[in-house]
């Protein structure tokens, strides 16, 4: 079976939402759309209070190469452009009063587009990696290196999340066409899908859809293991190529992107629709009615939870994203962005928030780390203020997957420790 060394096997907990078809969540009366929905510089507002906008109209211009345009998700009047909290910081938001008409602006569909036309359409539509990282896709599809393999990451290895799985079941043709456009933009006529072996029904549907649409794809079954969907781990599982420390996948001739991103590329190319809504999963033991919803960006997280029956009294932890790599929230005021793959409400049992105790030198964290790091040593260095030591032990190569913290019997906050190490190493100036 295709896989990578080390890793962990947390309970998948996908059964709550896996069989719930995707439905449309009505947009609220006011949407608050973040201008920082991507990696890189925040978009610059191009509308002001009092303007009338339509769904799909640009409200934020990309600020430089590593940035992305932002679009209105409803039609209505701009109320304000103001600084607000996001799930992991602060950013300007365009607040729009939804007039309920959903008047829309689209671009003309592209017919049989050339590679450069696909890339510029992806940039025009503000498409970013929708698995969580939010890297601008037009930049990713234009590497300096020669690329011979394009892989769709269909692992969806984070527990609870089922949005990519539902897209593959419900929109297989659209997803495959989007992936084919991405491969074509790289000069490739075929591509891979790396998918975990717990999604055999999706594999069958994709194989049939690919046959019908005459799409040349190789579906590679991978072992169900966390973090199978991490880029370097998936590349190894599918191609057996190793991406060296500090290098990008393009250094071994590979580009990876995720399922929802491919679907959005299809919508941009064939329908001219920019990126302003997405499928996300609402799940966890604290959610009364788990769901997979189409949600417009700028929708309050609290509105999404209300649509699922509100917050169960047993819920103790709110997470935006998956439980391993998502962001814990203290309130429900942040809004949905292009990268919001899930909203989870966990019970005390699921959240496993036990107090940290001293390390017992069991080496479980070392055995779990897919990057072959020694989290226990990095943690020790940071506790003793030894930033150079943390750097020597490879803190900068950590992908923050959380596997080490998950297995630690002493409940050491290893990921927070390594994040702190990275911050201090950057401040020291030896790494940019
Ligand atoms: S050290 Fe980083 S890469 Fe290794 S298991 Fe921990 S979080 Fe994952
Ligand atoms: S898993 Fe926890 S207790 Fe075991 S060595 Fe690592 S940090 Fe120490």
Tab-separated table of C-alpha atoms and ligand atoms in Angstrom:
chain	number	residue	atom	x	y	z
A	1	UNK	CA	0.000	0.000	0.000
A	2	UNK	CA	1.245	3.513	-0.841
A	3	UNK	CA	2.134	5.511	2.224
A	4	UNK	CA	4.886	7.414	4.064
A	5	UNK	CA	7.039	6.572	7.117
A	6	UNK	CA	5.710	7.250	10.639
A	7	UNK	CA	2.373	9.054	11.165
A	8	UNK	CA	-0.585	8.223	13.401
A	9	UNK	CA	-4.066	6.722	13.325
A	10	UNK	CA	-6.502	9.040	15.120
A	11	UNK	CA	-10.212	8.036	15.006
A	12	UNK	CA	-11.573	9.367	11.689
A	13	UNK	CA	-14.947	10.434	13.151
A	14	UNK	CA	-16.245	11.085	9.647
A	15	UNK	CA	-19.411	9.002	9.977
A	16	UNK	CA	-21.350	11.915	11.509
A	17	UNK	CA	-21.345	13.955	8.296
A	18	UNK	CA	-20.044	11.656	5.538
A	19	UNK	CA	-23.502	10.615	4.339
A	20	UNK	CA	-25.094	14.076	4.601
A	21	UNK	CA	-25.479	15.540	1.084
A	22	UNK	CA	-24.248	19.074	0.466
A	23	UNK	CA	-26.983	21.687	0.857
A	24	UNK	CA	-27.017	25.443	0.358
A	25	UNK	CA	-26.870	27.571	3.505
A	26	UNK	CA	-28.790	30.835	2.976
A	27	UNK	CA	-26.514	33.871	3.395
A	28	UNK	CA	-27.149	36.089	6.439
A	29	UNK	CA	-28.469	39.665	6.293
A	30	UNK	CA	-24.945	41.031	6.635
A	31	UNK	CA	-21.776	39.359	5.352
A	32	UNK	CA	-18.340	40.438	6.598
A	33	UNK	CA	-15.794	39.408	4.000
A	34	UNK	CA	-12.155	39.258	5.051
A	35	UNK	CA	-9.581	40.763	2.686
A	36	UNK	CA	-7.025	38.282	4.041
A	37	UNK	CA	-8.302	34.873	2.967
A	38	UNK	CA	-4.980	33.654	1.604
A	39	UNK	CA	-1.287	33.313	2.278
A	40	UNK	CA	0.557	36.551	1.540
A	41	UNK	CA	-0.416	40.185	1.581
A	42	UNK	CA	-3.968	41.257	2.399
A	43	UNK	CA	-6.004	42.375	-0.631
A	44	UNK	CA	-6.545	46.123	-1.060
A	45	UNK	CA	-10.185	47.273	-0.831
A	46	UNK	CA	-11.620	48.603	-4.114
A	47	UNK	CA	-15.084	49.487	-2.729
A	48	UNK	CA	-16.219	51.893	-0.020
A	49	UNK	CA	-19.238	52.379	2.255
A	50	UNK	CA	-22.324	53.233	0.189
A	51	UNK	CA	-21.275	51.323	-2.972
A	52	UNK	CA	-23.670	48.774	-4.466
A	53	UNK	CA	-22.029	45.435	-5.313
A	54	UNK	CA	-23.132	42.210	-6.943
A	55	UNK	CA	-22.148	38.634	-6.057
A	56	UNK	CA	-18.909	37.877	-7.898
A	57	UNK	CA	-17.856	41.534	-8.047
A	58	UNK	CA	-14.282	42.252	-7.037
A	59	UNK	CA	-14.111	44.043	-3.663
A	60	UNK	CA	-10.396	43.509	-2.971
A	61	UNK	CA	-7.459	43.692	-5.402
A	62	UNK	CA	-4.464	41.359	-4.983
A	63	UNK	CA	-1.574	43.324	-3.465
A	64	UNK	CA	1.420	41.958	-5.363
A	65	UNK	CA	2.276	38.455	-6.550
A	66	UNK	CA	1.690	36.530	-3.313
A	67	UNK	CA	-1.835	37.769	-2.660
A	68	UNK	CA	-5.297	37.121	-4.144
A	69	UNK	CA	-8.348	39.072	-5.258
A	70	UNK	CA	-11.462	38.932	-3.051
A	71	UNK	CA	-15.074	38.982	-4.297
A	72	UNK	CA	-18.462	39.838	-2.865
A	73	UNK	CA	-20.569	36.789	-2.024
A	74	UNK	CA	-23.949	38.598	-2.152
A	75	UNK	CA	-25.531	41.598	-3.835
A	76	UNK	CA	-26.247	44.640	-1.706
A	77	UNK	CA	-24.855	47.823	-0.172
A	78	UNK	CA	-21.382	48.116	1.323
A	79	UNK	CA	-21.837	49.234	4.934
A	80	UNK	CA	-18.192	49.592	5.963
A	81	UNK	CA	-14.621	48.486	5.425
A	82	UNK	CA	-13.304	47.783	8.897
A	83	UNK	CA	-10.714	45.856	10.865
A	84	UNK	CA	-12.121	42.719	12.504
A	85	UNK	CA	-10.895	39.464	14.020
A	86	UNK	CA	-10.261	36.499	11.726
A	87	UNK	CA	-9.770	32.920	12.933
A	88	UNK	CA	-6.043	33.559	13.449
A	89	UNK	CA	-5.497	37.320	13.598
A	90	UNK	CA	-7.004	40.560	12.329
A	91	UNK	CA	-7.740	41.928	8.856
A	92	UNK	CA	-9.861	44.460	7.016
A	93	UNK	CA	-13.334	43.166	6.210
A	94	UNK	CA	-15.846	44.493	3.678
A	95	UNK	CA	-19.249	44.440	5.418
A	96	UNK	CA	-22.169	44.172	2.978
A	97	UNK	CA	-25.916	44.349	3.610
A	98	UNK	CA	-27.379	41.423	1.683
A	99	UNK	CA	-30.394	42.582	-0.406
A	100	UNK	CA	-31.452	38.961	-0.946
A	101	UNK	CA	-31.504	39.352	-4.751
A	102	UNK	CA	-28.180	37.569	-5.377
A	103	UNK	CA	-27.565	39.581	-8.533
A	104	UNK	CA	-24.410	38.139	-9.972
A	105	UNK	CA	-21.435	39.078	-12.145
A	106	UNK	CA	-19.585	36.328	-14.016
A	107	UNK	CA	-16.740	36.271	-16.535
A	108	UNK	CA	-17.227	34.803	-20.019
A	109	UNK	CA	-16.677	31.004	-20.019
A	110	UNK	CA	-13.410	29.844	-21.640
A	111	UNK	CA	-13.621	27.327	-24.484
A	112	UNK	CA	-10.661	24.955	-24.898
A	113	UNK	CA	-8.301	27.367	-23.061
A	114	UNK	CA	-4.525	27.452	-23.489
A	115	UNK	CA	-2.310	26.961	-20.379
A	116	UNK	CA	-1.659	30.692	-19.955
A	117	UNK	CA	-5.392	31.457	-20.272
A	118	UNK	CA	-6.169	28.951	-17.508
A	119	UNK	CA	-3.572	30.479	-15.204
A	120	UNK	CA	-4.755	34.028	-15.775
A	121	UNK	CA	-8.403	32.984	-15.247
A	122	UNK	CA	-7.415	31.335	-11.932
A	123	UNK	CA	-5.710	34.585	-10.866
A	124	UNK	CA	-8.670	36.710	-12.065
A	125	UNK	CA	-11.037	34.562	-9.979
A	126	UNK	CA	-8.918	34.779	-6.801
A	127	UNK	CA	-8.518	31.013	-6.414
A	128	UNK	CA	-6.308	29.907	-3.527
A	129	UNK	CA	-5.530	26.477	-2.073
A	130	UNK	CA	-8.778	25.561	-0.340
A	131	UNK	CA	-7.385	22.752	1.821
A	132	UNK	CA	-6.345	25.307	4.435
A	133	UNK	CA	-3.033	26.816	3.321
A	134	UNK	CA	-4.572	29.429	0.998
A	135	UNK	CA	-1.563	29.731	-1.315
A	136	UNK	CA	-2.501	31.615	-4.540
A	137	UNK	CA	-3.008	28.860	-7.125
A	138	UNK	CA	-1.964	30.894	-10.187
A	139	UNK	CA	1.495	31.305	-8.608
A	140	UNK	CA	1.726	27.628	-7.726
A	141	UNK	CA	0.878	26.592	-11.293
A	142	UNK	CA	3.656	28.756	-12.713
A	143	UNK	CA	6.851	27.303	-11.176
A	144	UNK	CA	10.369	27.835	-12.497
A	145	UNK	CA	11.093	24.099	-12.503
A	146	UNK	CA	9.895	21.600	-15.105
A	147	UNK	CA	6.878	19.726	-13.733
A	148	UNK	CA	6.115	16.161	-14.804
A	149	UNK	CA	3.507	15.175	-12.188
A	150	UNK	CA	0.373	16.893	-10.926
A	151	UNK	CA	-1.283	15.287	-7.910
A	152	UNK	CA	-4.722	16.010	-6.528
A	153	UNK	CA	-4.708	15.588	-2.776
A	154	UNK	CA	-7.941	13.723	-2.093
A	155	UNK	CA	-6.729	12.211	1.188
A	156	UNK	CA	-8.774	14.522	3.433
A	157	UNK	CA	-6.878	12.929	6.311
A	158	UNK	CA	-8.022	15.389	8.999
A	159	UNK	CA	-10.614	13.673	11.239
A	160	UNK	CA	-14.258	14.827	10.947
A	161	UNK	CA	-13.881	16.693	7.613
A	162	UNK	CA	-15.951	15.376	4.709
A	163	UNK	CA	-16.290	18.333	2.318
A	164	UNK	CA	-13.803	17.028	-0.279
A	165	UNK	CA	-15.357	13.573	-0.028
A	166	UNK	CA	-18.836	14.982	-0.737
A	167	UNK	CA	-17.518	16.993	-3.711
A	168	UNK	CA	-16.053	13.816	-5.201
A	169	UNK	CA	-19.342	11.944	-4.693
A	170	UNK	CA	-21.667	14.722	-5.857
A	171	UNK	CA	-19.634	16.630	-8.454
A	172	UNK	CA	-17.151	14.071	-9.850
A	173	UNK	CA	-17.218	15.357	-13.433
A	174	UNK	CA	-16.770	19.010	-12.447
A	175	UNK	CA	-13.954	18.157	-10.038
A	176	UNK	CA	-12.144	16.009	-12.630
A	177	UNK	CA	-12.491	18.670	-15.336
A	178	UNK	CA	-11.056	21.284	-12.958
A	179	UNK	CA	-8.114	19.009	-12.169
A	180	UNK	CA	-7.603	18.422	-15.894
A	181	UNK	CA	-7.458	22.200	-16.511
A	182	UNK	CA	-4.853	22.512	-13.754
A	183	UNK	CA	-2.782	19.689	-15.274
A	184	UNK	CA	-3.119	21.309	-18.711
A	185	UNK	CA	-1.846	24.614	-17.328
A	186	UNK	CA	1.334	22.714	-16.388
A	187	UNK	CA	1.608	21.209	-19.875
A	188	UNK	CA	0.447	17.763	-18.708
A	189	UNK	CA	-2.213	15.593	-20.318
A	190	UNK	CA	-2.709	13.334	-17.289
A	191	UNK	CA	-2.662	13.628	-13.522
A	192	UNK	CA	-2.828	11.608	-10.288
A	193	UNK	CA	-5.384	11.542	-7.519
A	194	UNK	CA	-3.961	10.406	-4.160
A	195	UNK	CA	-6.842	9.144	-2.035
A	196	UNK	CA	-7.025	7.178	1.233
A	197	UNK	CA	-8.346	3.622	1.081
A	198	UNK	CA	-11.329	4.498	3.314
A	199	UNK	CA	-13.033	6.230	0.344
A	200	UNK	CA	-13.522	3.308	-2.036
A	201	UNK	CA	-17.035	4.496	-3.026
A	202	UNK	CA	-15.567	7.807	-4.209
A	203	UNK	CA	-12.890	5.950	-6.176
A	204	UNK	CA	-15.522	3.984	-8.072
A	205	UNK	CA	-17.530	7.118	-8.874
A	206	UNK	CA	-14.418	8.958	-10.048
A	207	UNK	CA	-13.294	6.060	-12.228
A	208	UNK	CA	-16.682	5.960	-13.957
A	209	UNK	CA	-16.817	9.746	-14.400
A	210	UNK	CA	-13.269	9.826	-15.797
A	211	UNK	CA	-14.130	7.084	-18.288
A	212	UNK	CA	-17.263	8.870	-19.418
A	213	UNK	CA	-15.516	12.247	-19.828
A	214	UNK	CA	-12.385	10.612	-21.341
A	215	UNK	CA	-10.122	12.097	-18.665
A	216	UNK	CA	-6.682	10.514	-18.277
A	217	UNK	CA	-6.202	10.115	-14.520
A	218	UNK	CA	-4.366	7.638	-12.325
A	219	UNK	CA	-6.103	7.100	-8.995
A	220	UNK	CA	-3.584	6.010	-6.353
A	221	UNK	CA	-4.979	4.353	-3.233
A	222	UNK	CA	-3.031	5.352	-0.138
A	223	UNK	CA	-3.052	3.903	3.356
A	224	UNK	CA	-5.501	5.665	5.686
A	225	UNK	CA	-3.070	7.386	8.009
A	226	UNK	CA	-2.521	10.913	9.317
A	227	UNK	CA	-1.056	13.175	7.809
A	228	UNK	CA	-1.418	11.388	4.453
A	229	UNK	CA	-2.608	14.647	2.875
A	230	UNK	CA	0.499	16.655	3.857
A	231	UNK	CA	2.245	17.606	0.598
A	232	UNK	CA	5.595	15.911	1.103
A	233	UNK	CA	3.984	12.780	2.544
A	234	UNK	CA	1.512	12.492	-0.334
A	235	UNK	CA	4.235	13.035	-2.933
A	236	UNK	CA	6.252	10.216	-1.389
A	237	UNK	CA	3.214	7.926	-1.228
A	238	UNK	CA	2.289	8.535	-4.877
A	239	UNK	CA	5.672	8.938	-6.629
A	240	UNK	CA	8.256	7.723	-4.050
A	241	UNK	CA	10.090	11.035	-4.569
A	242	UNK	CA	11.500	12.751	-1.499
A	243	UNK	CA	11.266	16.530	-1.252
A	244	UNK	CA	14.415	17.680	0.514
A	245	UNK	CA	14.326	19.757	3.664
A	246	UNK	CA	13.584	23.405	2.882
A	247	UNK	CA	12.585	22.627	-0.736
A	248	UNK	CA	9.225	22.891	-2.476
A	249	UNK	CA	7.418	20.014	-4.267
A	250	UNK	CA	8.332	21.653	-7.596
A	251	UNK	CA	11.992	20.807	-6.830
A	252	UNK	CA	11.120	17.153	-7.565
A	253	UNK	CA	8.904	18.027	-10.544
A	254	UNK	CA	5.596	17.795	-8.676
A	255	UNK	CA	2.698	20.162	-7.908
A	256	UNK	CA	-0.049	19.179	-5.436
A	257	UNK	CA	-3.444	20.815	-4.964
A	258	UNK	CA	-6.657	19.749	-3.333
A	259	UNK	CA	-10.101	18.565	-4.448
A	260	UNK	CA	-12.107	21.703	-3.697
A	261	UNK	CA	-9.497	23.873	-5.425
A	262	UNK	CA	-9.931	21.803	-8.589
A	263	UNK	CA	-13.701	22.214	-8.395
A	264	UNK	CA	-13.245	26.002	-8.107
A	265	UNK	CA	-10.966	25.991	-11.154
A	266	UNK	CA	-13.725	24.239	-13.107
A	267	UNK	CA	-16.252	26.904	-12.015
A	268	UNK	CA	-13.829	29.710	-12.970
A	269	UNK	CA	-12.960	28.296	-16.400
A	270	UNK	CA	-16.308	26.892	-17.555
A	271	UNK	CA	-18.743	29.172	-15.710
A	272	UNK	CA	-16.655	32.303	-15.145
A	273	UNK	CA	-17.487	32.218	-11.422
A	274	UNK	CA	-14.921	33.698	-8.995
A	275	UNK	CA	-14.159	32.143	-5.612
A	276	UNK	CA	-16.767	33.398	-3.135
A	277	UNK	CA	-18.463	30.320	-1.750
A	278	UNK	CA	-17.344	26.890	-0.689
A	279	UNK	CA	-18.415	23.566	0.798
A	280	UNK	CA	-17.542	23.084	4.463
A	281	UNK	CA	-18.270	20.432	7.089
A	282	UNK	CA	-19.946	21.177	10.417
A	283	UNK	CA	-19.360	18.329	12.847
A	284	UNK	CA	-18.252	17.128	16.283
A	285	UNK	CA	-20.106	15.707	19.294
A	286	UNK	CA	-21.286	19.217	20.216
A	287	UNK	CA	-23.187	19.720	16.928
A	288	UNK	CA	-26.820	18.624	16.959
A	289	UNK	CA	-27.200	18.176	13.190
A	290	UNK	CA	-23.859	17.643	11.395
A	291	UNK	CA	-23.850	18.927	7.815
A	292	UNK	CA	-21.949	19.703	4.645
A	293	UNK	CA	-22.980	23.144	3.421
A	294	UNK	CA	-22.297	25.479	0.526
A	295	UNK	CA	-21.495	28.640	2.481
A	296	UNK	CA	-20.884	32.138	1.093
A	297	UNK	CA	-17.715	33.815	2.345
A	298	UNK	CA	-18.332	36.409	5.025
A	299	UNK	CA	-20.974	34.316	6.801
A	300	UNK	CA	-20.528	34.373	10.613
A	301	UNK	CA	-19.450	31.061	12.116
A	302	UNK	CA	-22.282	31.470	14.628
A	303	UNK	CA	-24.840	31.596	11.754
A	304	UNK	CA	-23.477	28.313	10.390
A	305	UNK	CA	-23.747	26.676	13.823
A	306	UNK	CA	-27.316	27.979	14.259
A	307	UNK	CA	-28.276	26.255	11.012
A	308	UNK	CA	-27.129	22.976	12.596
A	309	UNK	CA	-29.350	23.327	15.649
A	310	UNK	CA	-27.084	25.594	17.704
A	311	UNK	CA	-24.482	24.623	20.267
A	312	UNK	CA	-25.079	21.460	22.293
A	313	UNK	CA	-24.616	21.871	26.059
A	314	UNK	CA	-21.804	19.269	25.993
A	315	UNK	CA	-19.657	21.306	23.599
A	316	UNK	CA	-16.439	22.605	25.153
A	317	UNK	CA	-14.250	23.536	22.189
A	318	UNK	CA	-14.852	25.342	18.890
A	319	UNK	CA	-12.343	24.731	16.094
A	320	UNK	CA	-12.247	26.229	12.611
A	321	UNK	CA	-10.623	23.685	10.268
A	322	UNK	CA	-9.731	20.138	11.297
A	323	UNK	CA	-8.963	19.054	14.876
A	324	UNK	CA	-5.259	18.475	14.119
A	325	UNK	CA	-4.332	21.653	12.231
A	326	UNK	CA	-7.323	23.940	12.709
A	327	UNK	CA	-7.616	27.053	14.899
A	328	UNK	CA	-9.341	26.926	18.297
A	329	UNK	CA	-11.755	29.854	18.740
A	330	UNK	CA	-12.949	31.602	21.859
A	331	UNK	CA	-16.102	32.979	20.172
A	332	UNK	CA	-18.197	32.553	17.015
A	333	UNK	CA	-17.620	35.982	15.497
A	334	UNK	CA	-15.024	35.177	12.846
A	335	UNK	CA	-16.420	34.589	9.365
A	336	UNK	CA	-16.110	31.889	6.710
A	337	UNK	CA	-13.345	32.348	4.125
A	338	UNK	CA	-12.139	30.502	1.014
A	339	UNK	CA	-10.074	28.194	3.253
A	340	UNK	CA	-12.662	27.276	5.902
A	341	UNK	CA	-12.957	23.517	5.411
A	342	UNK	CA	-14.738	22.789	8.671
A	343	UNK	CA	-16.364	24.129	11.815
A	344	UNK	CA	-16.144	21.678	14.708
A	345	UNK	CA	-17.707	21.697	18.135
A	346	UNK	CA	-16.020	19.105	20.307
A	347	UNK	CA	-17.132	17.611	23.623
A	348	UNK	CA	-14.750	17.304	26.604
A	349	UNK	CA	-14.090	13.683	25.657
A	350	UNK	CA	-13.234	14.595	22.053
A	351	UNK	CA	-11.162	17.640	22.942
A	352	UNK	CA	-8.925	15.629	25.322
A	353	UNK	CA	-7.742	18.766	27.064
A	354	UNK	CA	-5.768	17.149	29.879
A	355	UNK	CA	-3.095	19.129	31.718
A	356	UNK	CA	0.486	18.866	30.568
A	357	UNK	CA	2.987	17.074	32.799
A	358	UNK	CA	6.738	16.463	32.556
A	359	UNK	CA	8.173	14.533	29.632
A	360	UNK	CA	8.728	10.857	30.443
A	361	UNK	CA	11.212	10.348	27.573
A	362	UNK	CA	9.059	7.703	25.923
A	363	UNK	CA	10.037	8.795	22.353
A	364	UNK	CA	6.447	8.361	21.098
A	365	UNK	CA	6.596	11.829	19.531
A	366	UNK	CA	9.767	10.895	17.618
A	367	UNK	CA	8.170	7.700	16.307
A	368	UNK	CA	5.055	9.602	15.176
A	369	UNK	CA	6.711	12.536	13.405
A	370	UNK	CA	6.294	12.220	9.607
A	371	UNK	CA	9.142	14.731	9.117
A	372	UNK	CA	11.541	12.576	11.183
A	373	UNK	CA	12.073	15.355	13.721
A	374	UNK	CA	12.650	15.017	17.457
A	375	UNK	CA	9.836	17.152	18.901
A	376	UNK	CA	10.868	16.344	22.480
A	377	UNK	CA	14.286	17.954	21.929
A	378	UNK	CA	12.838	21.056	20.233
A	379	UNK	CA	10.416	21.433	23.149
A	380	UNK	CA	13.308	21.064	25.603
A	381	UNK	CA	15.397	23.677	23.764
A	382	UNK	CA	12.563	26.187	23.786
A	383	UNK	CA	11.869	25.604	27.478
A	384	UNK	CA	15.518	26.380	28.242
A	385	UNK	CA	15.683	29.374	25.866
A	386	UNK	CA	18.070	27.603	23.459
A	387	UNK	CA	16.793	28.965	20.118
A	388	UNK	CA	19.916	27.841	18.222
A	389	UNK	CA	19.373	24.310	19.530
A	390	UNK	CA	15.744	24.320	18.363
A	391	UNK	CA	16.936	25.385	14.917
A	392	UNK	CA	19.609	22.659	14.903
A	393	UNK	CA	16.927	20.058	15.645
A	394	UNK	CA	15.017	21.176	12.555
A	395	UNK	CA	12.120	23.178	14.033
A	396	UNK	CA	11.732	25.061	10.737
A	397	UNK	CA	10.928	21.786	8.933
A	398	UNK	CA	7.942	21.042	11.150
A	399	UNK	CA	4.693	20.973	9.153
A	400	UNK	CA	2.651	21.548	12.332
A	401	UNK	CA	0.621	18.397	11.739
A	402	UNK	CA	0.093	17.803	15.466
A	403	UNK	CA	0.957	14.069	15.361
A	404	UNK	CA	3.556	14.442	18.139
A	405	UNK	CA	1.170	16.216	20.511
A	406	UNK	CA	-1.555	13.676	19.724
A	407	UNK	CA	0.537	10.706	20.891
A	408	UNK	CA	2.281	12.397	23.835
A	409	UNK	CA	1.197	10.623	27.073
A	410	UNK	CA	2.356	13.669	29.069
A	411	UNK	CA	0.100	15.948	26.949
A	412	UNK	CA	3.016	18.275	26.228
A	413	UNK	CA	1.891	21.229	24.040
A	414	UNK	CA	4.513	20.285	21.448
A	415	UNK	CA	3.015	22.121	18.450
A	416	UNK	CA	2.721	25.408	20.354
A	417	UNK	CA	6.311	24.916	21.490
A	418	UNK	CA	7.532	24.337	17.936
A	419	UNK	CA	5.523	27.297	16.608
A	420	UNK	CA	7.207	29.430	19.255
A	421	UNK	CA	10.590	28.015	18.231
A	422	UNK	CA	9.916	28.969	14.601
A	423	UNK	CA	8.895	32.479	15.615
A	424	UNK	CA	12.067	32.952	17.680
A	425	UNK	CA	14.280	31.526	14.918
A	426	UNK	CA	12.729	33.975	12.416
A	427	UNK	CA	13.212	36.852	14.863
A	428	UNK	CA	16.848	35.803	15.281
A	429	UNK	CA	17.137	36.359	11.534
A	430	UNK	CA	18.907	33.183	10.399
A	431	UNK	CA	15.797	32.031	8.505
A	432	UNK	CA	13.397	34.211	6.531
B	1	LIG	S1	7.260	17.956	15.059
B	1	LIG	FE1	5.945	18.979	13.587
B	1	LIG	S2	5.936	17.638	11.802
B	1	LIG	FE2	6.689	16.425	13.540
B	1	LIG	S3	4.834	15.455	14.380
B	1	LIG	FE3	5.136	17.349	15.518
B	1	LIG	S4	3.863	18.829	14.453
B	1	LIG	FE4	4.141	17.104	13.021
B	2	LIG	S1	5.856	11.841	23.545
B	2	LIG	FE1	5.778	13.378	25.183
B	2	LIG	S2	6.506	12.304	26.976
B	2	LIG	FE2	7.114	11.056	25.209
B	2	LIG	S3	9.183	11.803	24.676
B	2	LIG	FE3	7.768	12.991	23.458
B	2	LIG	S4	7.410	14.851	24.690
B	2	LIG	FE4	8.279	13.303	26.081
